Coordinates of C-alpha atoms and ligand atoms in Angstrom, one line a residue:
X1266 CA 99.8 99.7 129.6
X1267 CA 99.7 99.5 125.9
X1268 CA 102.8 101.9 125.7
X1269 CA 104.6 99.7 128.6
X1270 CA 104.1 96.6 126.1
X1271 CA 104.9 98.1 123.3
X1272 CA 108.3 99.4 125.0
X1273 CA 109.2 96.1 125.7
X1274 CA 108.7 95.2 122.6
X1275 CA 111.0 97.5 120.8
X1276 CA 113.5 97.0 123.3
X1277 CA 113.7 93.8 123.0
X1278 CA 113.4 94.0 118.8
X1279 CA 116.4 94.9 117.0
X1280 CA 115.0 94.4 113.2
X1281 CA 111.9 96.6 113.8
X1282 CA 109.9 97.4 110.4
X1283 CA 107.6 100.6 110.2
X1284 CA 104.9 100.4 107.9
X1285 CA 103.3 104.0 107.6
X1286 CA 100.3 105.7 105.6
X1287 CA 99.0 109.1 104.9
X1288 CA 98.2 109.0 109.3
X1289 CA 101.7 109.9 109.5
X1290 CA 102.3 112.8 107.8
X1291 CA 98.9 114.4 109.4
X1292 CA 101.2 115.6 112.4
X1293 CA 102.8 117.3 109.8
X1294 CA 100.2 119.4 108.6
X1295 CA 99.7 117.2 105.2
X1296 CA 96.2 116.2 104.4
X1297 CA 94.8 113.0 104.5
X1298 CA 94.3 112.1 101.0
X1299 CA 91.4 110.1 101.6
X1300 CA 90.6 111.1 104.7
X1301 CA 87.3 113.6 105.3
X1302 CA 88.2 116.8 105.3
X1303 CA 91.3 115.6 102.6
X1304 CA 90.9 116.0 99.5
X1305 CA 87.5 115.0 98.4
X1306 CA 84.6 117.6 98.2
X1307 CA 86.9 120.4 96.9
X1308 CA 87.1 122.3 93.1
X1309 CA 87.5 119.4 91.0
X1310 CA 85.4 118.6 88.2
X1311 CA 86.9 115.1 88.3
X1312 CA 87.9 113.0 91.6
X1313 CA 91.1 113.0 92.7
X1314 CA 91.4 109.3 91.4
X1315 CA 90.5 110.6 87.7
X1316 CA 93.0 113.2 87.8
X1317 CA 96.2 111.3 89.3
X1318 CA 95.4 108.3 86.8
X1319 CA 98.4 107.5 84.1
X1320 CA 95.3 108.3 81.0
X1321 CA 94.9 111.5 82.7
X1322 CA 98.6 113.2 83.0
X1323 CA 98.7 112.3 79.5
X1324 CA 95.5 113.7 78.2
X1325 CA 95.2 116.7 80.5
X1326 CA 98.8 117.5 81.6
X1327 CA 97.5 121.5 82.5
X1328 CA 94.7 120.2 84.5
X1329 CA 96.7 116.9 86.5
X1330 CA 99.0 120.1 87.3
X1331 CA 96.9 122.3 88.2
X1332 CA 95.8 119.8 90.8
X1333 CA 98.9 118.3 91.9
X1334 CA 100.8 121.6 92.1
X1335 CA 97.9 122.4 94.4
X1336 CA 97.3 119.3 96.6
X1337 CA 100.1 117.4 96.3
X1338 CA 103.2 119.2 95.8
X1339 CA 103.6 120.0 100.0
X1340 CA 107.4 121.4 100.1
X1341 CA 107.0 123.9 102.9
X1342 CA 106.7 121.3 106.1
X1343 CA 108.8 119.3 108.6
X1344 CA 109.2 116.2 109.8
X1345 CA 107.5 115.7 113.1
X1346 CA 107.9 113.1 116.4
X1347 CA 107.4 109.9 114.3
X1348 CA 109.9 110.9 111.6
X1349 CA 112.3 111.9 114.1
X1350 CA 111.3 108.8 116.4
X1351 CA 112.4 106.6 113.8
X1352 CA 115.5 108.4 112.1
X1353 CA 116.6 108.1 116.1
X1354 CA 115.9 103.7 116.0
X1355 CA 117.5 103.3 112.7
X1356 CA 120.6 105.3 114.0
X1357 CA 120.7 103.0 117.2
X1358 CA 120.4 100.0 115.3
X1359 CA 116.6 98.9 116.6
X1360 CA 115.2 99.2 113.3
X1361 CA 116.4 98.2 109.9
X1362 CA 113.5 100.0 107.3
X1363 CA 111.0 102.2 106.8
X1364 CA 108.2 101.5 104.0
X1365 CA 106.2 104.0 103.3
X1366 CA 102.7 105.0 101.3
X1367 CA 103.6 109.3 101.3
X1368 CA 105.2 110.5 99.0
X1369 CA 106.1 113.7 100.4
X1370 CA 109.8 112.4 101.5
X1371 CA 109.4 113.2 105.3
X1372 CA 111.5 110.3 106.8
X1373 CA 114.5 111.7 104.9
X1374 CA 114.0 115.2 106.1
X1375 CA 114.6 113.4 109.5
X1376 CA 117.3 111.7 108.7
X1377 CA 116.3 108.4 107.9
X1378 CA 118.5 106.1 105.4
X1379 CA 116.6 102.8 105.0
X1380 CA 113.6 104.0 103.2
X1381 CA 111.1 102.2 100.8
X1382 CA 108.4 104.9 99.1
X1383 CA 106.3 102.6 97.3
X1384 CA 104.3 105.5 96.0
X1385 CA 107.3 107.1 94.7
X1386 CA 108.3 110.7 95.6
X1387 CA 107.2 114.1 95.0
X1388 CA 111.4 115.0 94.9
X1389 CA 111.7 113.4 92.0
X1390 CA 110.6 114.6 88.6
X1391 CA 112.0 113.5 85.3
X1392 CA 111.7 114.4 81.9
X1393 CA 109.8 111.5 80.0
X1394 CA 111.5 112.2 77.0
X1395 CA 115.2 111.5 77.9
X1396 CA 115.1 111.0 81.5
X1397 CA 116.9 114.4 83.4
X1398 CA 115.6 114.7 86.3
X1399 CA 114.5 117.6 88.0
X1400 CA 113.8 118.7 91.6
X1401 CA 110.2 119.5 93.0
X1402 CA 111.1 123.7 93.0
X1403 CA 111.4 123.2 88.9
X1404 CA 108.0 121.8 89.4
X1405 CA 106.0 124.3 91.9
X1406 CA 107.8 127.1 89.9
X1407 CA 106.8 126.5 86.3
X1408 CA 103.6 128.7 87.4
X1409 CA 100.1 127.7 85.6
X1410 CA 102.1 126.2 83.2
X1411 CA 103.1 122.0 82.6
X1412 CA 106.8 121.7 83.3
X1413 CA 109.0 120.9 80.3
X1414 CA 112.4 119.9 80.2
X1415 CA 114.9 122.0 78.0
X1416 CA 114.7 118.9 75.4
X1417 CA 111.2 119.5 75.1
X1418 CA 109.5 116.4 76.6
X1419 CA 107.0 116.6 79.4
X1420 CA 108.4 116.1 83.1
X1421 CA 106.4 113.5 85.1
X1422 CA 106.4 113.3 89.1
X1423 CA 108.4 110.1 89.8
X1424 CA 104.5 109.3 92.0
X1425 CA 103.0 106.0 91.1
X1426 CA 99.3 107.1 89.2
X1427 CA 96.4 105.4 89.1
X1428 CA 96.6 102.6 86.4
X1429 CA 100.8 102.4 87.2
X1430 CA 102.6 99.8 88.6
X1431 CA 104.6 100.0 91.5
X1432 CA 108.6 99.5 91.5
X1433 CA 109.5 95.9 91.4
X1434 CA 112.8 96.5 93.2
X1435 CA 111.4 98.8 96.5
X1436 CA 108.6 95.6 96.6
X1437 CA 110.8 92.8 97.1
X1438 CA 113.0 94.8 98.9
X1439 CA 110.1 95.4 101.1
X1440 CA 109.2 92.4 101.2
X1441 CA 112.6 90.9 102.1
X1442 CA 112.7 93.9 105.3
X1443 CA 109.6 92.8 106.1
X1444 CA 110.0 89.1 106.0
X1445 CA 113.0 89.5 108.1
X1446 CA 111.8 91.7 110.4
X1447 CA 111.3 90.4 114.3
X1448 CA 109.0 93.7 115.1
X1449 CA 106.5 95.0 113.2
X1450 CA 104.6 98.7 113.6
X1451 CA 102.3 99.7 111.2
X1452 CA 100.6 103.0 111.5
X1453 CA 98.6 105.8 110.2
X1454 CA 96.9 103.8 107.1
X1455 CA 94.0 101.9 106.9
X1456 CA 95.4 99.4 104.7
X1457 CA 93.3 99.2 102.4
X1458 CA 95.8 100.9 100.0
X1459 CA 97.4 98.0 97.6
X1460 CA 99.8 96.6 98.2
X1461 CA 99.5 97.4 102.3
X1462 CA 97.6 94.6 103.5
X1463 CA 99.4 92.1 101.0
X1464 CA 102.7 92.8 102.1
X1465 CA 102.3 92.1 105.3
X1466 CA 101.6 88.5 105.3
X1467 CA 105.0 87.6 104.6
X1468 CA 106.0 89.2 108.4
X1469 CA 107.2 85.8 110.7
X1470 CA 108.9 87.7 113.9
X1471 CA 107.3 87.8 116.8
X1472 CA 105.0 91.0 117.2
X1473 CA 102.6 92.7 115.0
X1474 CA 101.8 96.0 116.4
X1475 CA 98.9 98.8 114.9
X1476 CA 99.1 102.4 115.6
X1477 CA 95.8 104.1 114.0
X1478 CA 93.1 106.0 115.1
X1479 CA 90.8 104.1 113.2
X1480 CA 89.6 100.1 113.0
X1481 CA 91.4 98.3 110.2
X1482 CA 91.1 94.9 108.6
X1483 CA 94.5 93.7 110.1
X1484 CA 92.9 94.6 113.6
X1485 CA 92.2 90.7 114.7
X1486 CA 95.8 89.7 113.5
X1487 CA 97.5 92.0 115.6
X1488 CA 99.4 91.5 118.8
X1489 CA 98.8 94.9 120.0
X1490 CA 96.5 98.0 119.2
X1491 CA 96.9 101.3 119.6
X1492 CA 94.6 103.7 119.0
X1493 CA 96.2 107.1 119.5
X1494 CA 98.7 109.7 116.9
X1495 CA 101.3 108.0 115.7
X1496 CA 104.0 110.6 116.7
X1497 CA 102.4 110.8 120.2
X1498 CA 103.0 106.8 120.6
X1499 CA 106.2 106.9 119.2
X1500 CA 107.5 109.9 121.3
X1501 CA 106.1 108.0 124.7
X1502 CA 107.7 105.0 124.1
X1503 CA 111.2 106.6 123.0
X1504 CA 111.2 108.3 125.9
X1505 CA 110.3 105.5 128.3
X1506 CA 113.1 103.5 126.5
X1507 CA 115.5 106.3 127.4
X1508 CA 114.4 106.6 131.3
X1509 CA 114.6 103.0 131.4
X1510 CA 117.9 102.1 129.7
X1511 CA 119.4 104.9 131.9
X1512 CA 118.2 103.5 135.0
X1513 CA 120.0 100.0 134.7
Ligands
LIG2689 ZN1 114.2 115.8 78.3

């Protein structure tokens, strides 16, 4: 029943929005940072909020690496249903952007254009002296050691820290996505993440949908809940749009 409505619904949409959090990249074998069994509990002598903070990569480059070449830096997965669900909209013209909170660059593995990373990207590195940029390999391969570019400055992971700011221009143009949008899916975060929760309230179409295993604070604005995997949900309904469309 809930997949039925929610195949109406992006039929009928043709300026769907996805909204996605750390949720989405479980199915691909990527830890839920704050999640249990993520990244909490583990061997740290700081939390995982003290090490990817700005004062932190400057102070203790060896040991933010150390970490983030461990946790973060995930180059050896694939996308999975949902990233290949929505490459597949975007490509028929339902849906016009994808804002994400990973960072590991999933959605583009699958193919999809329209992307908004407002926590940045673990593909893109540059140096912080004069600004060459370097891919993730340069990172994971500079073994036990903080990555340098040839003019000497230190290379940081273009990943918004703790204590940064996000990107003015992937915000509005999230905003403006989102404010235009007639169908709305967000899954796989809690949205409790700045800005997640804030962003939404400028959506005016027609249908708020969730997608999460877990109760949010959106959950009483929604139009429709779903409490399942994302790429589970998303594979149902795209092929229930395909056995219906083929049937008329
Ligand atoms: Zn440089």
């Amino acid at each position: 029943m809930a997949y039925e409505e929610l195949t109406t619904m992006v039929r009928e949409s043709s300026r769907i929005v996805f909204f996605g959090g750390a949720g989405v990249s479980t199915e691909s074998g990527i830890p839920d940072f704050r999640g249990t069994g993520g990244l909490y509990n583990q061997q740290y002598d700081y939390p995982p909020e003290t090490i990817l903070s700005h004062t932190f990569f400057t102070r203790r480059p060896e040991e933010f690496y150390r970490f983030y070449r461990d946790k973060m830096l995930i180059l050896n997965v694939s996308p999975n249903a949902a990233h290949r669900v929505l490459a597949k909209w975007e490509q028929e013209g339902r849906l016009t952007a994808v804002i994400t909170q990973n960072i590991d660059g999933l959605h583009q593995a699958a193919g999809s254009k329209n992307v908004y990373e407002l926590h940045g990207s673990i593909h893109r590195n540059y140096c912080t002296s004069c600004g060459k940029f370097y891919p993730p390999e340069y990172i994971a391969e500079s073994n036990s050691v903080v990555p340098r570019c040839a003019c000497g400055g230190l290379i940081k992971p273009d990943v918004v820290l703790y204590e940064e700011g996000l990107d003015q221009q992937i915000l509005e143009n999230s905003v403006r996505a989102i404010a235009s949008a007639d169908l709305m899916i967000v899954a796989g975060t809690s949205l409790t993440v700045y800005p997640a929760a804030g962003l939404l309230r400028y959506f005016r179409g027609k249908h708020l949908v969730l997608i999460n295993r877990d109760a949010t604070p959106m959950d009483d604005s929604c139009d429709l809940i779903i409490r399942d995997r994302v790429g589970v949900v998303l594979s149902a309904v795209d092929a229930a749009l395909n056995t219906k469309e083929s049937d008329t």
